[in-house]
mmCIF file of C-alpha atoms in Angstrom:
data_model
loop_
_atom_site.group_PDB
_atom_site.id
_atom_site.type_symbol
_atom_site.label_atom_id
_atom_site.label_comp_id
_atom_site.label_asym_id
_atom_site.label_seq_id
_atom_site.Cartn_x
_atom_site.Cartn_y
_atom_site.Cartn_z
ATOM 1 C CA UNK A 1 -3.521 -79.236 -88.853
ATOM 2 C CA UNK A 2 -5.596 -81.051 -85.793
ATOM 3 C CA UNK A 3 -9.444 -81.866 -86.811
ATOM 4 C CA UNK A 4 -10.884 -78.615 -84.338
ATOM 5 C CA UNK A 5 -10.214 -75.213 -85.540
ATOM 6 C CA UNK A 6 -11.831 -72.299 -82.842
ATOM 7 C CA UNK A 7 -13.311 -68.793 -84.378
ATOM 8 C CA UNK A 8 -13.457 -65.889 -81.957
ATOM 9 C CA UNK A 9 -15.507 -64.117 -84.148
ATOM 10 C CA UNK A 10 -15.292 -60.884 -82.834
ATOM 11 C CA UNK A 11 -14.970 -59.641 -79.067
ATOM 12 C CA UNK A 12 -18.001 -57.766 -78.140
ATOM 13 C CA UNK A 13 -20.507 -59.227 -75.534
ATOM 14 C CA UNK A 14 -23.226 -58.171 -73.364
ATOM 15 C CA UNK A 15 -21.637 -59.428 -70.162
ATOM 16 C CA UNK A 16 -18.854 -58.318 -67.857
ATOM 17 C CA UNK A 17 -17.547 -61.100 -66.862
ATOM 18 C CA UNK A 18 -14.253 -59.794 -64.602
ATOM 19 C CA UNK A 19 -11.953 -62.828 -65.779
ATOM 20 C CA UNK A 20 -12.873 -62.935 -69.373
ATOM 21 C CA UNK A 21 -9.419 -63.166 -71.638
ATOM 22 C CA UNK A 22 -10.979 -61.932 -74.810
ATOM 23 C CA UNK A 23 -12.120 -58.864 -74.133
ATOM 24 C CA UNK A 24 -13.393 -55.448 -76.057
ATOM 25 C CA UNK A 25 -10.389 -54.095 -77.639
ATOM 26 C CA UNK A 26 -11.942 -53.844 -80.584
ATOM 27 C CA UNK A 27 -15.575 -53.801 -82.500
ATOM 28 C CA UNK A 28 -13.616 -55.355 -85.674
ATOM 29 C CA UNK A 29 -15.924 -58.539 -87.246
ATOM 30 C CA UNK A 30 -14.712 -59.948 -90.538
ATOM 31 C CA UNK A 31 -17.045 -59.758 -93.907
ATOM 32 C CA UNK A 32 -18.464 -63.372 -93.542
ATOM 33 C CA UNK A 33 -17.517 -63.906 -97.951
ATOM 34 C CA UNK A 34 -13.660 -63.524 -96.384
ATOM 35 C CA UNK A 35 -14.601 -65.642 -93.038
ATOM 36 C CA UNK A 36 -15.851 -68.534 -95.758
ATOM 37 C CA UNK A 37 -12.560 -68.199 -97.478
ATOM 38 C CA UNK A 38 -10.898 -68.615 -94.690
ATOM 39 C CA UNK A 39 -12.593 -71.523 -93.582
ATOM 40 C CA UNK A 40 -12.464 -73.292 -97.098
ATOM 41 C CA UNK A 41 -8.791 -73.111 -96.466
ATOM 42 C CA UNK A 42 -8.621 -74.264 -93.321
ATOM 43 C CA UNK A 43 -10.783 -77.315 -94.552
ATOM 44 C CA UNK A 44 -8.521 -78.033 -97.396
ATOM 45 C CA UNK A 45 -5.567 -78.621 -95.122
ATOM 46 C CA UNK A 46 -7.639 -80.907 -92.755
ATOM 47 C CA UNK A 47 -10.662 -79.218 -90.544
ATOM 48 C CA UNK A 48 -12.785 -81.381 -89.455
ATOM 49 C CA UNK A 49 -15.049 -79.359 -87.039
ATOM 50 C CA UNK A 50 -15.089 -75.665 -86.674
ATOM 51 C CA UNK A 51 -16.261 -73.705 -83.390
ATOM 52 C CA UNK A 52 -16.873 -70.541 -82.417
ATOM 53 C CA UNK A 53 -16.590 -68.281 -79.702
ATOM 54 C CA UNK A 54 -16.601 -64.788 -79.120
ATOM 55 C CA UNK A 55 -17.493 -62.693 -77.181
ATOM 56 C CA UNK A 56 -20.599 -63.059 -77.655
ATOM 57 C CA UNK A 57 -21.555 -64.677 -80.874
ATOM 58 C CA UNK A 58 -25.208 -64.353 -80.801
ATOM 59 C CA UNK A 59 -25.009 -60.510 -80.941
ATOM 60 C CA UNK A 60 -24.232 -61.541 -84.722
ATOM 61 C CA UNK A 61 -26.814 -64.408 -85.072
ATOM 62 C CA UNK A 62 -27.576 -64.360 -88.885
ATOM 63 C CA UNK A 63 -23.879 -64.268 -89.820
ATOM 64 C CA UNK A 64 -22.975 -67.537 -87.319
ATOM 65 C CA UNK A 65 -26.123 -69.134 -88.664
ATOM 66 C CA UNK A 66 -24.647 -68.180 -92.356
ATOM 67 C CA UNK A 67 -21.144 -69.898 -91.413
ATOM 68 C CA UNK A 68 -22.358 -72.771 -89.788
ATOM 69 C CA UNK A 69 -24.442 -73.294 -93.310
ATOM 70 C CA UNK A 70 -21.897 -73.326 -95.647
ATOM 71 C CA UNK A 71 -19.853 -75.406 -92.714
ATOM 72 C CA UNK A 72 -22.272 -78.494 -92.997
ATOM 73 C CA UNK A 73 -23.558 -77.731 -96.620
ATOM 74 C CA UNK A 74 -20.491 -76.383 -98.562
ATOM 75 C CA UNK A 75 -17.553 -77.541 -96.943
ATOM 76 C CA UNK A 76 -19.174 -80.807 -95.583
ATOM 77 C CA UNK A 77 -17.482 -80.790 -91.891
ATOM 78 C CA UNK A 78 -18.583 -83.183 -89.474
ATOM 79 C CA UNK A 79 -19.793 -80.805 -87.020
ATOM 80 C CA UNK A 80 -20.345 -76.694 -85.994
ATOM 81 C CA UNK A 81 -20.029 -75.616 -82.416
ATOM 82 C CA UNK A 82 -20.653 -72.478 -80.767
ATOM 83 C CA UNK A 83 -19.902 -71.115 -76.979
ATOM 84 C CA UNK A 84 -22.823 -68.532 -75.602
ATOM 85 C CA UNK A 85 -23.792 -66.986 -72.544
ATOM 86 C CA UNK A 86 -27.256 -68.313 -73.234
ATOM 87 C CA UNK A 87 -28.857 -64.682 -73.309
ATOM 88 C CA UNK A 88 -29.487 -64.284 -77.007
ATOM 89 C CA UNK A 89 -30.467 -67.466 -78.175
ATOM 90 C CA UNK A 90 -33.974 -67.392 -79.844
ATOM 91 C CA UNK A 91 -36.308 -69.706 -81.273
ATOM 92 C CA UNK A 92 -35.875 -68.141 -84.506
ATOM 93 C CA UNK A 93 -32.617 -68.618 -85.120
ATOM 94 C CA UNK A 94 -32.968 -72.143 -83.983
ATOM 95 C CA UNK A 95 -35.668 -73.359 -86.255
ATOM 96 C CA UNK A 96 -33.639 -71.018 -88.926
ATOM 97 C CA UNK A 97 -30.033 -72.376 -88.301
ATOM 98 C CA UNK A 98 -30.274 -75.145 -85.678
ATOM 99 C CA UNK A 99 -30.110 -78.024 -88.385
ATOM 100 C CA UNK A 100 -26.301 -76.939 -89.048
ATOM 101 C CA UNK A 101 -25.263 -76.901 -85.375
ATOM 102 C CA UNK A 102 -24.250 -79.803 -83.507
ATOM 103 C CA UNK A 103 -23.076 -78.594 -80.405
ATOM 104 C CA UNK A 104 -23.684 -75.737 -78.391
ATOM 105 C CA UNK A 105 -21.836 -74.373 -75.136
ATOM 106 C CA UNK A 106 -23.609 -72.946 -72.948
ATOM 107 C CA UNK A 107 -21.482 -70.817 -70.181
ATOM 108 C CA UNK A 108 -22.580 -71.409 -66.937
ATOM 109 C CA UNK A 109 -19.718 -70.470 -63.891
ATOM 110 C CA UNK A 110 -22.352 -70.593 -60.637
ATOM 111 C CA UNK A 111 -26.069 -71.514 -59.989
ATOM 112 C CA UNK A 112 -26.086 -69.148 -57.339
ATOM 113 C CA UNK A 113 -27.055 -65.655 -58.560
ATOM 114 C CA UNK A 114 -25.232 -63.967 -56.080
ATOM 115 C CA UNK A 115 -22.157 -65.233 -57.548
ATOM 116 C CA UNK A 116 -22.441 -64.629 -60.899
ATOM 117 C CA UNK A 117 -23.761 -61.098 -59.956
ATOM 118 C CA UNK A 118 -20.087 -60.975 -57.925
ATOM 119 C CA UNK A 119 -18.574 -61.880 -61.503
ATOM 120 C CA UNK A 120 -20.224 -60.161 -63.790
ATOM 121 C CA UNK A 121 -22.209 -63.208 -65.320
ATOM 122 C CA UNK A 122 -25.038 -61.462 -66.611
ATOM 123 C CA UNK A 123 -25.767 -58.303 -68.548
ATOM 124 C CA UNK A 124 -26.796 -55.007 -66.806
ATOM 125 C CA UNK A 125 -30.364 -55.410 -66.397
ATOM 126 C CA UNK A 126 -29.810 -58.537 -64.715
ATOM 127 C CA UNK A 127 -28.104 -57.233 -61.612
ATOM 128 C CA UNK A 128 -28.883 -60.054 -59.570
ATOM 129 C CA UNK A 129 -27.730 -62.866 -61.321
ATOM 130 C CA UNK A 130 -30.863 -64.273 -61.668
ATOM 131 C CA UNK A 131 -31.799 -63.736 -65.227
ATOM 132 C CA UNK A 132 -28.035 -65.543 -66.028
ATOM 133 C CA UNK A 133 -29.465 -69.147 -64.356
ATOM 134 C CA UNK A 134 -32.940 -68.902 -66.105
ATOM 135 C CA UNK A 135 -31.579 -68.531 -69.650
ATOM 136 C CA UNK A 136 -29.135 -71.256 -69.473
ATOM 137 C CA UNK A 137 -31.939 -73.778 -68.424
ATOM 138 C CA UNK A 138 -34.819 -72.487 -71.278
ATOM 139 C CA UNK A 139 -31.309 -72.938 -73.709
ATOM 140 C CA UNK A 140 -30.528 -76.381 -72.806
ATOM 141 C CA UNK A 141 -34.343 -77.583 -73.012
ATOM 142 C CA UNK A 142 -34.189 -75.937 -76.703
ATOM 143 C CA UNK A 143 -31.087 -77.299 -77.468
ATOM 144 C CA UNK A 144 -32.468 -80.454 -76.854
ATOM 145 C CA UNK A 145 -35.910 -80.180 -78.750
ATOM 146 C CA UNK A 146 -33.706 -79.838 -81.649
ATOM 147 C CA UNK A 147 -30.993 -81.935 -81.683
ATOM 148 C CA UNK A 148 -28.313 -80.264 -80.379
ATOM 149 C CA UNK A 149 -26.294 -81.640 -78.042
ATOM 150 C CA UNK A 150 -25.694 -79.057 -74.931
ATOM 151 C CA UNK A 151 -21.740 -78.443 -72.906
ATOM 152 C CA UNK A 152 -22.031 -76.328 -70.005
ATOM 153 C CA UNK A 153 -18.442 -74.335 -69.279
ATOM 154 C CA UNK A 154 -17.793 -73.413 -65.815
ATOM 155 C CA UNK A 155 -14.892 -70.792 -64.950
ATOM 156 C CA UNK A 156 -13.703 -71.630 -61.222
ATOM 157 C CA UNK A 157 -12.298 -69.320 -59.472
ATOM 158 C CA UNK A 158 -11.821 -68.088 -55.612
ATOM 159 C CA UNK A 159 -15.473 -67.482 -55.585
ATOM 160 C CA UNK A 160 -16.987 -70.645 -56.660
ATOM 161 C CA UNK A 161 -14.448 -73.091 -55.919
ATOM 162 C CA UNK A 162 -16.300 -74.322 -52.885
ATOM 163 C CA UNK A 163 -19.778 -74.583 -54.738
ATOM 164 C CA UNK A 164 -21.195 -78.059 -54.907
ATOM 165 C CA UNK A 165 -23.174 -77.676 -57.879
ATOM 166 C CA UNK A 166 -23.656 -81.884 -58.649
ATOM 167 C CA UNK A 167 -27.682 -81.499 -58.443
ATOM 168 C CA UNK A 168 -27.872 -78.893 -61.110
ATOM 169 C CA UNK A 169 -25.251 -80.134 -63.314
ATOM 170 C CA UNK A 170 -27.307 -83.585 -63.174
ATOM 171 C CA UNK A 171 -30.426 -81.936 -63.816
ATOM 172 C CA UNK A 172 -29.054 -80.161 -66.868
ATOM 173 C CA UNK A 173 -27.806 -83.937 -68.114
ATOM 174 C CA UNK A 174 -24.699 -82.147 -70.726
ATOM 175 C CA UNK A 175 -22.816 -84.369 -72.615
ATOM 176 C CA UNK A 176 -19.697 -82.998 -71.597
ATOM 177 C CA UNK A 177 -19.202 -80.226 -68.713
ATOM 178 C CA UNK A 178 -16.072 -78.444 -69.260
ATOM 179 C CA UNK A 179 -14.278 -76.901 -66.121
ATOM 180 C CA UNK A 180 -11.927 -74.353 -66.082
ATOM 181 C CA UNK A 181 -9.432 -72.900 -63.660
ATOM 182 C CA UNK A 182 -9.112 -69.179 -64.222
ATOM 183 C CA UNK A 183 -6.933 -68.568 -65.887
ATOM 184 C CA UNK A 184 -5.357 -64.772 -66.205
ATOM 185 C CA UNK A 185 -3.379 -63.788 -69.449
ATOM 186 C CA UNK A 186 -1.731 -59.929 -70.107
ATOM 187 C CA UNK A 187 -3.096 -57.608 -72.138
ATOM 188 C CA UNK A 188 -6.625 -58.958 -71.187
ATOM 189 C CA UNK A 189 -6.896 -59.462 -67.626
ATOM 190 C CA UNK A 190 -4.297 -58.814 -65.254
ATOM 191 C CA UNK A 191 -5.145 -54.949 -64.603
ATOM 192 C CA UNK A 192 -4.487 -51.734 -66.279
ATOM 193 C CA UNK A 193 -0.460 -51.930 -65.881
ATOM 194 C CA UNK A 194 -0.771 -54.534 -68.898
ATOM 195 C CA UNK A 195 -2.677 -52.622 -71.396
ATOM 196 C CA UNK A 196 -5.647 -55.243 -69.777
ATOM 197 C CA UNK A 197 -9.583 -53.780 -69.878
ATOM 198 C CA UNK A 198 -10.035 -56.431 -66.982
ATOM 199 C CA UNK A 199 -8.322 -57.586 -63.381
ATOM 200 C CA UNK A 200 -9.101 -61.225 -62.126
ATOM 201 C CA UNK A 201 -5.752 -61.352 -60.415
ATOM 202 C CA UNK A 202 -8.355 -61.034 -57.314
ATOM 203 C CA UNK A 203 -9.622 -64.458 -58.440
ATOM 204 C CA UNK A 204 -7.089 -66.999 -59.102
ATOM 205 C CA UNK A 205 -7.495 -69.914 -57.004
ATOM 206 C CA UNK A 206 -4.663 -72.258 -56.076
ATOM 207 C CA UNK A 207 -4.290 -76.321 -57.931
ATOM 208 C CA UNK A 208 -5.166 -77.504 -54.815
ATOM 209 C CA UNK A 209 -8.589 -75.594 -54.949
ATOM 210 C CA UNK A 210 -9.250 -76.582 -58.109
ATOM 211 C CA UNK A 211 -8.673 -79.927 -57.273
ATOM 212 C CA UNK A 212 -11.060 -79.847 -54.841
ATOM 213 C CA UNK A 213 -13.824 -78.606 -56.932
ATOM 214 C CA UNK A 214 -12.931 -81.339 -59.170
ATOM 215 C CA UNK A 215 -12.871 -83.980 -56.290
ATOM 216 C CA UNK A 216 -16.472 -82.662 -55.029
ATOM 217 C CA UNK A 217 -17.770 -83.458 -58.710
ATOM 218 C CA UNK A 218 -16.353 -86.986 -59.964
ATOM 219 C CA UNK A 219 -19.705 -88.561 -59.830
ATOM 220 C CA UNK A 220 -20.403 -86.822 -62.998
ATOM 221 C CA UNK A 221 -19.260 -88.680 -66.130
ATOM 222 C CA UNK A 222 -19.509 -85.236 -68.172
ATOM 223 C CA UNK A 223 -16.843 -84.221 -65.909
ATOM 224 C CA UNK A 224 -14.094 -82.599 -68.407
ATOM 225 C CA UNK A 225 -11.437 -80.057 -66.179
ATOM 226 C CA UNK A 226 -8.699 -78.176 -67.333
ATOM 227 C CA UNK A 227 -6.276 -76.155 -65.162
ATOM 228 C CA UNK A 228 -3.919 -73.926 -66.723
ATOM 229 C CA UNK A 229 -1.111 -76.182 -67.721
ATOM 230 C CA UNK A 230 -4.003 -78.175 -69.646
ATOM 231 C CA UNK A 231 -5.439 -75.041 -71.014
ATOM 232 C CA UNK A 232 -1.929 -73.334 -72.509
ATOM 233 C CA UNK A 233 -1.102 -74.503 -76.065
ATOM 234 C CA UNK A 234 -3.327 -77.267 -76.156
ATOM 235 C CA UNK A 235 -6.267 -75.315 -78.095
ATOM 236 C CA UNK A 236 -5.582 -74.055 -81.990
ATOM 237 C CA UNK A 237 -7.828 -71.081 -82.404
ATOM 238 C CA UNK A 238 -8.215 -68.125 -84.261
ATOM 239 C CA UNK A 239 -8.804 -64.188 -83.697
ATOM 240 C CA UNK A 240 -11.219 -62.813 -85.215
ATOM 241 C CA UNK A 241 -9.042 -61.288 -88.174
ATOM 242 C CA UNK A 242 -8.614 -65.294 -88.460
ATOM 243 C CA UNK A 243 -5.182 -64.825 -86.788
ATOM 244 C CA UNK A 244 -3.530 -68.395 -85.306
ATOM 245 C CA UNK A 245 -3.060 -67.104 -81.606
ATOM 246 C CA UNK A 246 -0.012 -68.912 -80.508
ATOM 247 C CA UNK A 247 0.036 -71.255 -77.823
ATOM 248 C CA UNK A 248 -3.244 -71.147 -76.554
ATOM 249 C CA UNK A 249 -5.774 -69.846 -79.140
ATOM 250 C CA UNK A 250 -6.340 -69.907 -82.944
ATOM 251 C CA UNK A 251 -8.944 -68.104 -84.805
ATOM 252 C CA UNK A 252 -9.748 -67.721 -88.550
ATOM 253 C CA UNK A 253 -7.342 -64.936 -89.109
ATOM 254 C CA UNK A 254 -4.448 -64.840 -86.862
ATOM 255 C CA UNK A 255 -3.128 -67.639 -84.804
ATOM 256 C CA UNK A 256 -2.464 -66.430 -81.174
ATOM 257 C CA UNK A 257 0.323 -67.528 -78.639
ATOM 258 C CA UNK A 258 0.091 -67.465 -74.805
ATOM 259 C CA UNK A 259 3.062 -68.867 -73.650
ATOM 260 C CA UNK A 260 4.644 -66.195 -72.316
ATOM 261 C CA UNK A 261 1.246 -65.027 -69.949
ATOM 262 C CA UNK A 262 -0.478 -62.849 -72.499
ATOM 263 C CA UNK A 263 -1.260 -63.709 -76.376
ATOM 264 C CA UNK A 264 -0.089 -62.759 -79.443
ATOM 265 C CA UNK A 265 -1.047 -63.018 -82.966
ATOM 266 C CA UNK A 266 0.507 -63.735 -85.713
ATOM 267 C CA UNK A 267 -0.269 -63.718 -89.368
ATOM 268 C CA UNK A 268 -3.488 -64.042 -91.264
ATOM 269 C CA UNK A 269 -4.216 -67.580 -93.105
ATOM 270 C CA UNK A 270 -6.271 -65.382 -95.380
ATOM 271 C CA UNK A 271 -2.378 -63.305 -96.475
ATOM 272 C CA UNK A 272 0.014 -66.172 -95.700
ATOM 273 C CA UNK A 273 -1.861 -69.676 -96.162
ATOM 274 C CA UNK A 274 -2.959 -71.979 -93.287
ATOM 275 C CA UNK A 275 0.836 -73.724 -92.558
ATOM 276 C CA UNK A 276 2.638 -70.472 -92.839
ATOM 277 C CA UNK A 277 0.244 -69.020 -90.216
ATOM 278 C CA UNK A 278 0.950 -72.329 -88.020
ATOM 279 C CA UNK A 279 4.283 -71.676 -87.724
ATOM 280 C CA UNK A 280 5.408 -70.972 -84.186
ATOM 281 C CA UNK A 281 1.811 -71.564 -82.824
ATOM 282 C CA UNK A 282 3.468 -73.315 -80.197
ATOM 283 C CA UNK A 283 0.039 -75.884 -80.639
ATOM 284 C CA UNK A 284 1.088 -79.093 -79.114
ATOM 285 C CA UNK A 285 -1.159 -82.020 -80.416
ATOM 286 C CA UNK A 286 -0.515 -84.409 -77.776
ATOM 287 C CA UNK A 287 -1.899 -82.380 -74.823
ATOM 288 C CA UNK A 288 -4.681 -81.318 -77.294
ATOM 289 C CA UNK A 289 -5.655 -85.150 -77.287
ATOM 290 C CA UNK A 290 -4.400 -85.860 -74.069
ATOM 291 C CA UNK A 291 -7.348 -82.503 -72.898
ATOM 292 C CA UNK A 292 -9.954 -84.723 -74.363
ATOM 293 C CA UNK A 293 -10.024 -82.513 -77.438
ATOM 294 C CA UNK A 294 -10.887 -85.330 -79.665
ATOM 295 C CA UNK A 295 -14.747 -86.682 -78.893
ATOM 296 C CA UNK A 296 -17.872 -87.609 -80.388
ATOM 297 C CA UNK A 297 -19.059 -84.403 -81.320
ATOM 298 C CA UNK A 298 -21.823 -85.109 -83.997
ATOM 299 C CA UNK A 299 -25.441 -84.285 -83.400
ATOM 300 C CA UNK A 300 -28.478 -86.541 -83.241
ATOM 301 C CA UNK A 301 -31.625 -85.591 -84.854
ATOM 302 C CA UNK A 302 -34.633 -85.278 -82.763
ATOM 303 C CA UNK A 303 -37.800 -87.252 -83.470
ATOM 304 C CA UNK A 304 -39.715 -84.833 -82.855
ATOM 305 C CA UNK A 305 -38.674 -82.542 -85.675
ATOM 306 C CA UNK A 306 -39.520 -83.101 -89.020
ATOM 307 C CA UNK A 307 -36.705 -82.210 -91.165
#
């Protein structure tokens, strides 16, 4: 069992993002006593450091402040994580739950609203994009009043690819910028013929594209990209039925696998166990650390806030 398990908690969100690969098949969220089971199981056999993902996690905010809780307080891991759009955070929930959260990832695919009104990188009020580019930087200055140590993930694809977006990135200051090449993956994205809700076949870029975004931005020492070869069966995660997806995502009940373009899960560590689950993940550990998968992911208490 590697030390970094990944939730997707459930798959609603308040976006539309067009090349999103966990989409709204379903409104399904586990009861959070079962989600803690879970959890304490996959601790037992090794966890280190959970995170979660969604959709959109903050449309559930007291039950991911209740998991990351018992993460830090019960199950003593070394660190909680969670991936947002940025549009639901509150101030409430930070001085709440904030103590138990180390990390947070903010997504962020374009600081031009345009683009991310192209994409879907907002929610429906926000029709310009704007709204997307204000919340991430109010996030990250909160993040950062308390502690918590801010990732921005960027999806490139044939829209962005040609963006130089060094001055905001350094402005921002993350301590890790993760940068993805679309990626597309049946049953989620590739168009109706698949059973998919959305179509970013329109948006693939080529490895020599991404390569070039990558080029524009090596100044940046949080600089962490991952095409698709890096991206497939290097990540252990979990659906949100805490399913081990194989290959390329694992999430507290079923292990998923993507090698074959799409995912699928197979069974629940909360019926079978954590290493029955694993079997045929198709995980591979050495691309997980060869990724960057392993890092110093701890938080640092602010001064400023007496805890």
């Amino acid at each position: 069992m590697p030390a970094l398990n990944h939730f997707r908690l459930h798959r609603r969100c308040n976006y539309e993002c067009e090349f999103c690969f966990h989409t709204t098949k379903s409104t399904f969220i586990l009861p959070l006593d079962q989600g803690k089971a879970g959890l304490r199981l996959l601790t037992q056999t090794g966890m280190k450091k959970l995170n979660i993902s969604g959709g959109e996690p903050f449309l559930n905010p007291r039950y991911i402040g209740e998991i990351f809780k018992f993460c830090k307080e019960d199950l003593q891991l070394e660190a909680c994580s969670v991936v947002c759009n940025g549009s639901k955070v509150t101030e409430k929930w930070m001085d709440e739950y904030g103590r138990y959260l180390d990390v947070m990832a903010i997504s962020c695919d374009s600081f031009v609203p345009e683009t991310n009104a192209k994409q879907g990188r907002g929610d429906k009020v926000d029709v310009e994009g704007e709204g997307h580019i204000s919340n991430v930087r109010d996030v990250v200055a909160l993040c950062k009043r308390h502690g918590i140590k801010v990732k921005i993930n960027s999806v490139i694809t044939i829209n962005n690819w040609d963006e130089d977006m060094n001055e905001p990135i350094a402005e921002l200051a993350p301590f890790r910028w993760k940068v993805f090449q679309v990626l597309l993956l049946d049953g989620e994205n590739t168009g109706s013929a698949t059973g998919s809700i959305r179509d970013a076949r329109h948006l693939t870029i080529t490895t020599e594209q991404f390569k070039a975004f990558v080029d524009r931005h090596r100044s940046q020492a949080c600089l962490v990209p991952e095409d698709n070869d890096a991206m497939r069966d290097s990540y252990l995660q979990m659906d949100e039925k805490m399913r081990h997806v194989f290959g390329f995502y694992i999430a507290v009940e079923i292990f998923m696998n993507c090698r074959d373009g799409g995912k699928t899960a197979g069974a629940s560590i909360l019926d079978v166990g954590v290493q029955e689950a694993l079997k045929g993940s198709g995980f591979d550990p050495e691309m997980f650390v060869e990724r960057g998968g392993v890092y110093d992911w701890k938080r640092e208490k602010p001064a400023e806030l007496d805890w």
